[in-house]
Tab-separated table of C-alpha atoms and ligand atoms in Angstrom:
chain	number	residue	atom	x	y	z
K	13	UNK	CA	14.821	6.486	17.406
K	14	UNK	CA	15.572	7.892	14.028
K	15	UNK	CA	13.080	6.597	11.478
K	16	UNK	CA	14.112	5.702	7.966
K	17	UNK	CA	11.289	7.851	6.541
K	18	UNK	CA	8.791	10.379	7.864
K	19	UNK	CA	6.070	11.379	5.347
K	20	UNK	CA	6.420	14.976	4.331
K	21	UNK	CA	4.132	17.415	6.139
K	22	UNK	CA	4.352	21.217	5.781
K	23	UNK	CA	1.394	22.309	7.962
K	24	UNK	CA	-1.076	23.525	5.365
K	25	UNK	CA	-2.344	20.058	4.378
K	26	UNK	CA	-5.300	20.042	6.709
K	27	UNK	CA	-6.451	23.540	5.733
K	28	UNK	CA	-6.416	22.643	2.033
K	29	UNK	CA	-8.078	19.327	2.578
K	30	UNK	CA	-10.778	21.119	4.496
K	31	UNK	CA	-11.108	23.538	1.595
K	32	UNK	CA	-11.611	20.588	-0.750
K	33	UNK	CA	-14.271	19.166	1.512
K	34	UNK	CA	-16.082	22.459	1.930
K	35	UNK	CA	-16.107	23.035	-1.820
K	36	UNK	CA	-18.127	19.780	-1.847
K	37	UNK	CA	-15.778	18.506	-4.465
K	38	UNK	CA	-13.972	15.514	-3.106
K	39	UNK	CA	-13.822	13.347	-6.184
K	40	UNK	CA	-11.139	13.933	-8.863
K	41	UNK	CA	-10.374	16.947	-11.057
K	42	UNK	CA	-11.411	19.507	-8.487
K	43	UNK	CA	-9.498	22.763	-7.739
K	44	UNK	CA	-6.523	21.102	-6.115
K	45	UNK	CA	-6.042	18.404	-8.801
K	46	UNK	CA	-6.018	21.280	-11.391
K	47	UNK	CA	-3.564	23.314	-9.277
K	48	UNK	CA	-1.236	20.314	-9.019
K	49	UNK	CA	-1.439	19.536	-12.785
K	50	UNK	CA	-0.695	23.073	-13.726
K	51	UNK	CA	2.224	23.263	-11.309
K	52	UNK	CA	3.716	20.155	-12.676
K	53	UNK	CA	3.336	21.427	-16.254
K	54	UNK	CA	4.942	24.781	-15.429
K	55	UNK	CA	7.769	23.254	-13.325
K	56	UNK	CA	8.746	20.520	-15.755
K	57	UNK	CA	7.843	22.197	-19.010
K	58	UNK	CA	5.839	19.138	-20.166
K	59	UNK	CA	2.832	19.521	-22.476
K	60	UNK	CA	0.490	17.823	-20.061
K	61	UNK	CA	0.572	16.425	-16.535
K	62	UNK	CA	-2.216	14.347	-15.102
K	63	UNK	CA	-2.425	13.469	-11.491
K	64	UNK	CA	-3.047	9.695	-10.953
K	65	UNK	CA	-3.753	7.365	-8.101
K	66	UNK	CA	-0.117	6.152	-8.117
K	67	UNK	CA	3.041	5.928	-10.146
K	68	UNK	CA	2.134	2.326	-10.826
K	69	UNK	CA	-1.104	3.525	-12.319
K	70	UNK	CA	0.612	6.338	-14.340
K	71	UNK	CA	2.899	3.615	-15.817
K	72	UNK	CA	-0.065	1.435	-16.556
K	73	UNK	CA	-1.762	4.353	-18.244
K	74	UNK	CA	1.416	4.914	-20.293
K	75	UNK	CA	1.584	1.238	-21.229
K	76	UNK	CA	-2.064	1.389	-22.493
K	77	UNK	CA	-1.278	4.564	-24.514
K	78	UNK	CA	1.826	2.874	-25.960
K	79	UNK	CA	-0.523	-0.018	-26.952
K	80	UNK	CA	1.618	-2.691	-25.313
K	81	UNK	CA	0.248	-6.105	-26.053
K	82	UNK	CA	0.921	-9.823	-25.327
K	83	UNK	CA	4.184	-11.018	-26.745
K	84	UNK	CA	5.824	-7.590	-26.722
K	85	UNK	CA	9.159	-7.146	-24.959
K	86	UNK	CA	10.018	-4.143	-22.843
K	87	UNK	CA	13.597	-3.360	-21.744
K	88	UNK	CA	14.226	-2.165	-18.180
K	89	UNK	CA	16.687	-2.647	-15.367
K	90	UNK	CA	16.190	-5.491	-12.783
K	91	UNK	CA	17.310	-3.249	-10.072
K	92	UNK	CA	14.022	-1.391	-9.538
K	93	UNK	CA	10.710	-1.500	-7.736
K	94	UNK	CA	8.180	-4.105	-8.959
K	95	UNK	CA	5.818	-1.466	-10.513
K	96	UNK	CA	8.292	-0.793	-13.303
K	97	UNK	CA	7.720	-4.327	-14.569
K	98	UNK	CA	4.102	-4.781	-13.376
K	99	UNK	CA	2.620	-2.136	-15.643
K	100	UNK	CA	3.861	-3.960	-18.803
K	101	UNK	CA	3.544	-7.537	-17.597
K	102	UNK	CA	-0.108	-6.750	-16.798
K	103	UNK	CA	-0.528	-6.095	-20.550
K	104	UNK	CA	0.965	-9.466	-21.414
K	105	UNK	CA	4.433	-8.193	-22.243
K	106	UNK	CA	7.748	-9.748	-21.212
K	107	UNK	CA	10.115	-7.714	-19.055
K	108	UNK	CA	13.642	-7.915	-20.472
K	109	UNK	CA	16.123	-6.951	-17.877
K	110	UNK	CA	19.553	-5.369	-18.571
K	111	UNK	CA	22.398	-4.849	-16.167
K	112	UNK	CA	23.002	-1.651	-14.215
K	113	UNK	CA	26.089	0.588	-14.020
K	114	UNK	CA	27.705	0.487	-10.609
K	115	UNK	CA	28.293	4.294	-10.372
K	116	UNK	CA	24.650	5.449	-10.510
K	117	UNK	CA	22.864	2.089	-10.100
K	118	UNK	CA	20.975	3.020	-13.317
K	119	UNK	CA	20.342	0.853	-16.260
K	120	UNK	CA	23.589	0.525	-18.321
K	121	UNK	CA	22.800	2.235	-21.590
K	122	UNK	CA	25.558	0.377	-23.366
K	123	UNK	CA	23.763	-2.924	-22.717
K	124	UNK	CA	20.435	-1.940	-24.295
K	125	UNK	CA	21.054	-2.561	-27.980
K	126	UNK	CA	22.115	-6.161	-27.447
K	127	UNK	CA	18.803	-6.795	-25.681
K	128	UNK	CA	16.710	-5.582	-28.561
K	129	UNK	CA	14.838	-8.297	-30.534
K	130	UNK	CA	12.100	-7.977	-33.210
K	131	UNK	CA	9.591	-8.140	-30.334
K	132	UNK	CA	11.015	-5.147	-28.509
K	133	UNK	CA	8.602	-2.202	-28.349
K	134	UNK	CA	10.053	0.128	-25.741
K	135	UNK	CA	12.579	1.092	-23.066
K	136	UNK	CA	11.852	1.992	-19.470
K	137	UNK	CA	14.734	3.812	-17.834
K	138	UNK	CA	14.416	4.166	-14.052
K	139	UNK	CA	16.082	7.270	-12.546
K	140	UNK	CA	17.380	5.662	-9.421
K	141	UNK	CA	17.669	7.965	-6.400
K	142	UNK	CA	16.468	10.845	-8.573
K	143	UNK	CA	19.642	10.714	-10.543
K	144	UNK	CA	19.191	10.576	-14.349
K	145	UNK	CA	19.924	7.758	-16.652
K	146	UNK	CA	22.097	8.539	-19.706
K	147	UNK	CA	19.075	9.784	-21.550
K	148	UNK	CA	20.761	11.110	-24.823
K	149	UNK	CA	22.075	7.617	-25.572
K	150	UNK	CA	18.733	5.986	-24.570
K	151	UNK	CA	16.739	8.350	-26.810
K	152	UNK	CA	19.149	7.748	-29.700
K	153	UNK	CA	18.741	4.008	-29.403
K	154	UNK	CA	14.932	4.386	-29.176
K	155	UNK	CA	14.778	6.500	-32.274
K	156	UNK	CA	17.125	4.222	-34.209
K	157	UNK	CA	15.014	1.145	-33.436
K	158	UNK	CA	11.622	2.905	-33.473
K	159	UNK	CA	10.918	2.234	-29.802
K	160	UNK	CA	8.933	4.342	-27.262
K	161	UNK	CA	10.555	5.449	-23.987
K	162	UNK	CA	8.535	5.589	-20.733
K	163	UNK	CA	10.600	7.132	-17.908
K	164	UNK	CA	9.999	5.682	-14.442
K	165	UNK	CA	10.708	8.981	-12.712
K	166	UNK	CA	8.928	7.847	-9.543
K	167	UNK	CA	11.939	9.250	-7.536
K	168	UNK	CA	12.876	11.978	-9.984
K	169	UNK	CA	10.667	15.009	-9.443
K	170	UNK	CA	12.763	18.259	-9.388
K	171	UNK	CA	15.829	16.527	-10.876
K	172	UNK	CA	17.220	17.355	-14.295
K	173	UNK	CA	19.347	15.887	-17.093
K	174	UNK	CA	21.090	18.485	-19.278
K	175	UNK	CA	18.645	21.091	-18.035
K	176	UNK	CA	15.547	18.992	-18.825
K	177	UNK	CA	13.213	17.832	-16.037
K	178	UNK	CA	13.183	14.070	-15.547
K	179	UNK	CA	9.968	12.631	-16.852
K	180	UNK	CA	9.779	15.035	-19.754
K	181	UNK	CA	12.435	13.444	-22.054
K	182	UNK	CA	10.781	10.160	-23.073
K	183	UNK	CA	7.335	9.814	-24.692
K	184	UNK	CA	5.845	9.516	-21.204
K	185	UNK	CA	7.155	10.080	-17.678
K	186	UNK	CA	5.778	8.836	-14.348
K	187	UNK	CA	6.119	10.410	-10.938
K	188	UNK	CA	5.208	8.934	-7.591
K	189	UNK	CA	3.675	10.771	-4.584
K	190	UNK	CA	3.736	7.785	-2.276
K	191	UNK	CA	4.579	8.635	1.353
K	192	UNK	CA	8.187	7.559	0.824
K	193	UNK	CA	8.785	10.065	-1.954
K	194	UNK	CA	9.949	13.708	-1.744
K	195	UNK	CA	6.388	15.091	-2.108
K	196	UNK	CA	3.423	13.009	-1.110
K	197	UNK	CA	-0.368	12.651	-1.130
K	198	UNK	CA	-0.376	9.311	0.710
K	199	UNK	CA	-0.787	7.323	-2.467
K	200	UNK	CA	-0.573	9.089	-5.783
K	201	UNK	CA	1.408	9.846	-8.899
K	202	UNK	CA	1.379	11.743	-12.155
K	203	UNK	CA	1.693	10.975	-15.850
K	204	UNK	CA	3.694	13.468	-17.910
K	205	UNK	CA	2.857	13.525	-21.674
K	206	UNK	CA	5.353	14.895	-24.131
K	207	UNK	CA	3.335	14.815	-27.345
K	208	UNK	CA	0.016	16.602	-27.523
K	209	UNK	CA	-1.529	13.924	-29.686
K	210	UNK	CA	-1.833	11.539	-26.651
K	211	UNK	CA	-3.576	13.932	-24.244
K	212	UNK	CA	-7.140	13.252	-25.224
K	213	UNK	CA	-6.756	9.474	-25.081
K	214	UNK	CA	-4.931	9.783	-21.717
K	215	UNK	CA	-7.849	11.778	-20.244
K	216	UNK	CA	-10.302	9.213	-21.522
K	217	UNK	CA	-8.494	6.125	-20.305
K	218	UNK	CA	-7.892	7.858	-16.887
K	219	UNK	CA	-11.704	8.475	-16.632
K	220	UNK	CA	-12.989	4.910	-17.198
K	221	UNK	CA	-13.043	5.195	-20.928
K	222	UNK	CA	-15.359	8.243	-20.898
K	223	UNK	CA	-15.002	11.761	-22.319
K	224	UNK	CA	-15.967	13.267	-18.927
K	225	UNK	CA	-12.914	15.565	-18.888
K	226	UNK	CA	-14.186	17.273	-22.080
K	227	UNK	CA	-17.640	17.444	-20.646
K	228	UNK	CA	-16.425	19.251	-17.554
K	229	UNK	CA	-14.607	21.738	-19.701
K	230	UNK	CA	-17.891	22.442	-21.475
K	231	UNK	CA	-16.539	21.165	-24.796
K	232	UNK	CA	-19.360	18.632	-25.210
K	233	UNK	CA	-22.922	18.586	-23.819
K	234	UNK	CA	-23.047	14.991	-22.551
K	235	UNK	CA	-20.433	12.479	-21.756
K	236	UNK	CA	-20.382	8.822	-22.813
K	237	UNK	CA	-18.229	5.691	-22.982
K	238	UNK	CA	-15.844	6.178	-25.890
K	239	UNK	CA	-12.929	3.770	-25.227
K	240	UNK	CA	-11.516	1.204	-22.784
K	241	UNK	CA	-10.216	2.699	-19.641
K	242	UNK	CA	-9.790	2.465	-15.948
K	243	UNK	CA	-10.021	4.622	-12.841
K	244	UNK	CA	-6.738	6.479	-12.373
K	245	UNK	CA	-8.072	9.751	-11.074
K	246	UNK	CA	-7.223	10.554	-7.437
K	247	UNK	CA	-9.606	12.341	-4.973
K	248	UNK	CA	-9.268	16.073	-4.671
K	249	UNK	CA	-8.675	15.571	-0.916
K	250	UNK	CA	-5.453	13.761	-1.736
K	251	UNK	CA	-4.547	16.389	-4.290
K	252	UNK	CA	-5.077	19.036	-1.568
K	253	UNK	CA	-2.539	17.273	0.656
K	254	UNK	CA	-0.087	17.282	-2.222
K	255	UNK	CA	-0.675	20.896	-3.039
K	256	UNK	CA	0.619	21.876	0.437
K	257	UNK	CA	3.916	20.292	-0.553
K	258	UNK	CA	4.228	21.489	-4.159
K	259	UNK	CA	3.807	24.979	-2.863
K	260	UNK	CA	6.935	24.492	-0.733
K	261	UNK	CA	8.726	22.317	-3.307
K	262	UNK	CA	11.849	24.415	-3.223
K	263	UNK	CA	12.022	24.446	0.531
K	264	UNK	CA	11.484	20.745	0.889
K	265	UNK	CA	14.137	19.990	-1.779
K	266	UNK	CA	16.603	22.453	-0.257
K	267	UNK	CA	16.135	20.832	3.196
K	268	UNK	CA	16.722	17.319	1.774
K	269	UNK	CA	19.760	18.525	-0.230
K	270	UNK	CA	21.292	19.984	2.965
K	271	UNK	CA	21.019	16.597	4.656
K	272	UNK	CA	22.344	14.849	1.569
K	273	UNK	CA	25.332	17.130	1.309
K	274	UNK	CA	25.983	16.779	5.003
K	275	UNK	CA	26.075	13.004	4.742
K	276	UNK	CA	28.440	13.125	1.818
K	277	UNK	CA	30.749	15.552	3.522
K	278	UNK	CA	30.881	13.597	6.764
K	279	UNK	CA	31.257	10.175	5.016
K	280	UNK	CA	33.723	11.031	2.231
K	281	UNK	CA	36.782	10.253	4.477
K	282	UNK	CA	35.423	6.687	4.753
K	283	UNK	CA	35.131	6.603	0.968
K	284	UNK	CA	38.702	7.894	0.589
K	285	UNK	CA	39.874	5.126	2.932
K	286	UNK	CA	38.187	2.634	0.605
K	287	UNK	CA	35.743	1.488	3.344
K	288	UNK	CA	32.546	2.359	1.598
K	289	UNK	CA	31.222	3.860	-1.647
K	290	UNK	CA	28.950	6.932	-1.863
K	291	UNK	CA	26.572	7.868	-4.677
K	292	UNK	CA	27.932	9.464	-7.908
K	293	UNK	CA	26.159	12.456	-9.544
K	294	UNK	CA	27.258	12.553	-13.237
K	295	UNK	CA	27.996	15.967	-14.627
K	296	UNK	CA	24.925	17.247	-16.547
K	297	UNK	CA	22.646	16.043	-13.789
K	298	UNK	CA	21.098	17.926	-10.894
K	299	UNK	CA	19.342	15.826	-8.287
K	300	UNK	CA	16.567	16.159	-5.811
K	301	UNK	CA	18.205	14.340	-2.794
K	302	UNK	CA	15.652	11.649	-2.942
K	303	UNK	CA	17.941	9.160	-1.341
K	304	UNK	CA	21.314	8.819	0.376
K	305	UNK	CA	22.823	5.369	0.191
K	306	UNK	CA	26.202	3.874	0.967
K	307	UNK	CA	27.654	0.709	-0.512
K	308	UNK	CA	29.451	-1.601	1.880
K	309	UNK	CA	32.025	-4.236	0.935
K	310	UNK	CA	29.491	-7.026	0.565
K	311	UNK	CA	26.225	-8.481	1.784
K	312	UNK	CA	27.699	-9.685	5.043
K	313	UNK	CA	29.113	-6.289	5.954
K	314	UNK	CA	25.876	-4.588	4.969
K	315	UNK	CA	23.826	-6.870	7.236
K	316	UNK	CA	26.262	-6.174	10.100
K	317	UNK	CA	26.039	-2.394	9.504
K	318	UNK	CA	22.270	-2.255	9.306
K	319	UNK	CA	21.953	-4.236	12.628
K	320	UNK	CA	24.653	-2.181	14.298
K	321	UNK	CA	22.704	1.041	13.296
K	322	UNK	CA	19.512	-0.579	14.578
K	323	UNK	CA	21.123	-1.117	18.031
K	324	UNK	CA	21.837	2.557	17.919
K	325	UNK	CA	18.228	3.279	17.161
K	326	UNK	CA	18.838	4.205	13.508
K	327	UNK	CA	16.644	2.679	10.916
K	328	UNK	CA	18.488	2.021	7.695
K	329	UNK	CA	17.060	-0.228	4.937
K	330	UNK	CA	18.066	-2.007	1.766
K	331	UNK	CA	16.304	-2.728	-1.527
K	332	UNK	CA	15.579	-4.099	-4.181
K	333	UNK	CA	15.684	-7.829	-4.573
K	334	UNK	CA	16.638	-7.802	-8.308
K	335	UNK	CA	13.442	-8.581	-10.272
K	336	UNK	CA	14.890	-11.344	-12.345
K	337	UNK	CA	15.585	-13.433	-9.306
K	338	UNK	CA	12.039	-13.055	-7.854
K	339	UNK	CA	9.266	-15.580	-8.468
K	340	UNK	CA	7.295	-13.255	-10.726
K	341	UNK	CA	10.433	-12.035	-12.493
K	342	UNK	CA	11.201	-15.652	-13.391
K	343	UNK	CA	7.756	-16.095	-14.783
K	344	UNK	CA	7.316	-12.779	-16.674
K	345	UNK	CA	10.805	-11.716	-17.496
K	346	UNK	CA	14.286	-12.686	-18.498
K	347	UNK	CA	17.742	-11.174	-18.067
K	348	UNK	CA	19.532	-10.176	-21.339
K	349	UNK	CA	23.280	-10.465	-21.161
K	350	UNK	CA	25.184	-10.983	-18.005
K	351	UNK	CA	24.305	-9.957	-14.435
K	352	UNK	CA	27.668	-8.475	-13.608
K	353	UNK	CA	26.549	-5.680	-11.235
K	354	UNK	CA	22.771	-5.920	-10.594
K	355	UNK	CA	22.937	-8.599	-7.894
K	356	UNK	CA	26.392	-7.756	-6.565
K	357	UNK	CA	25.756	-4.076	-6.196
K	358	UNK	CA	22.225	-4.335	-4.829
K	359	UNK	CA	23.561	-6.626	-2.008
K	360	UNK	CA	26.003	-3.946	-0.900
K	361	UNK	CA	23.563	-1.059	-0.774
K	362	UNK	CA	22.056	0.444	2.331
K	363	UNK	CA	19.832	3.560	2.504
K	364	UNK	CA	20.254	5.967	5.353
K	365	UNK	CA	17.368	7.993	6.904
K	366	UNK	CA	16.474	10.945	4.723
K	367	UNK	CA	13.289	13.004	4.969
K	368	UNK	CA	12.077	16.600	5.135
K	369	UNK	CA	12.916	17.837	8.599
K	370	UNK	CA	15.755	15.420	9.369
K	371	UNK	CA	18.003	17.460	11.709
K	372	UNK	CA	21.697	18.184	11.185
K	373	UNK	CA	22.419	16.696	14.668
K	374	UNK	CA	20.679	13.526	13.625
K	375	UNK	CA	22.864	13.283	10.462
K	376	UNK	CA	25.879	13.869	12.694
K	377	UNK	CA	24.854	11.125	15.013
K	378	UNK	CA	24.232	8.675	12.126
K	379	UNK	CA	27.616	9.445	10.635
K	380	UNK	CA	29.305	9.060	14.038
K	381	UNK	CA	27.772	5.607	14.394
K	382	UNK	CA	28.811	4.559	10.786
K	383	UNK	CA	32.413	5.771	11.601
K	384	UNK	CA	32.303	3.838	14.803
K	385	UNK	CA	31.161	0.714	12.892
K	386	UNK	CA	34.112	0.970	10.599
K	387	UNK	CA	36.635	1.812	13.323
A	401	PLP	C1	7.927	4.321	-5.597
A	401	PLP	C2	8.287	3.720	-6.848
A	401	PLP	C3	7.274	3.253	-7.792
A	401	PLP	C4	5.858	3.078	-7.408
A	401	PLP	O1	5.225	4.233	-7.006
A	401	PLP	P1	3.744	4.152	-6.443
A	401	PLP	O2	3.257	5.582	-6.432
A	401	PLP	O3	3.803	3.595	-5.075
A	401	PLP	O4	2.974	3.336	-7.359
A	401	PLP	C5	7.686	2.831	-9.026
A	401	PLP	N1	9.006	2.822	-9.363
A	401	PLP	C6	9.967	3.304	-8.563
A	401	PLP	C7	11.394	3.309	-9.078
A	401	PLP	C8	9.637	3.754	-7.274
A	401	PLP	O5	10.588	4.136	-6.499
């Protein structure tokens, strides 16, 4: 059977986790947490990166830093994972959903301005499949209307927009290291902070509202409760697992890109014949091969293709149920404008197996089966 996902494993994870344990430092901010933070800062060029317990928590932390409060409105796509909305809804805000563009499945930047009201406080672009949203336009709109931008870059590590790393363009950026993402620590994430002025508050909120980070650096002689906060600091054992992957980030990305390019090459004849639609990578964007998807004619054809592949022992999956149609979305959000593409395009999309170590012969077999399905 070909699984849809296999969590990334490079071979050094156990060695590093053992080192974390033997250093008798298994809580957060040990040697591996620091190595990961520094790597993220150097790789992305952000001012500060802080490992967190998940991308959901990184987004929550960003929402607290942005001082989101009840009654605020936050603009985001409805075609996204629940966490994008959760982080803001949890602070009492309303999620205002705008339509997506069919080419990248990203938020349609031309629909944002019409969704702005006097309650709007920010925009949350989601870089779907690790492919950038149209950030220049989004940042211009944010500046014009005095809004913050928090990038949901859960899928976007190692991808760029006009040479800039995703997650570093908005005020804050959030990465995920869940087991389904390119690099993993089981559950985990990171917050990227663009402006230095937020670093101290972020460290405090991440450490239960205390100034323990400063204490550990020897900048103060006792630590105390200085603000509200929560517990967003992951264990150094988890960071050790992640470190084994960040060390091999180029290799993992290269391996995924090889599978991605292989899929595209093998399936483009079907696209030329008008049978299915493949992902678009806009110029100005480089991507990390987070995901390979195909878009079938409609829901019915997608259901048939996924079950055909399952019979051939290939696990392909779909997502997301658009948030504005879900029970919580109806309660905590609203759709601004018309849902032209969100529902229609989400119903056509199927994700194919893609993970570090997927073999070329497996990609061949999957493409053979898709061709057979369309024959
Ligand atoms: C995976 C994902 C998240 C959540 O990440 P966690 O680390 O599991 O909290 C949020 N947004 C998007 C777009 C994702 O793909």
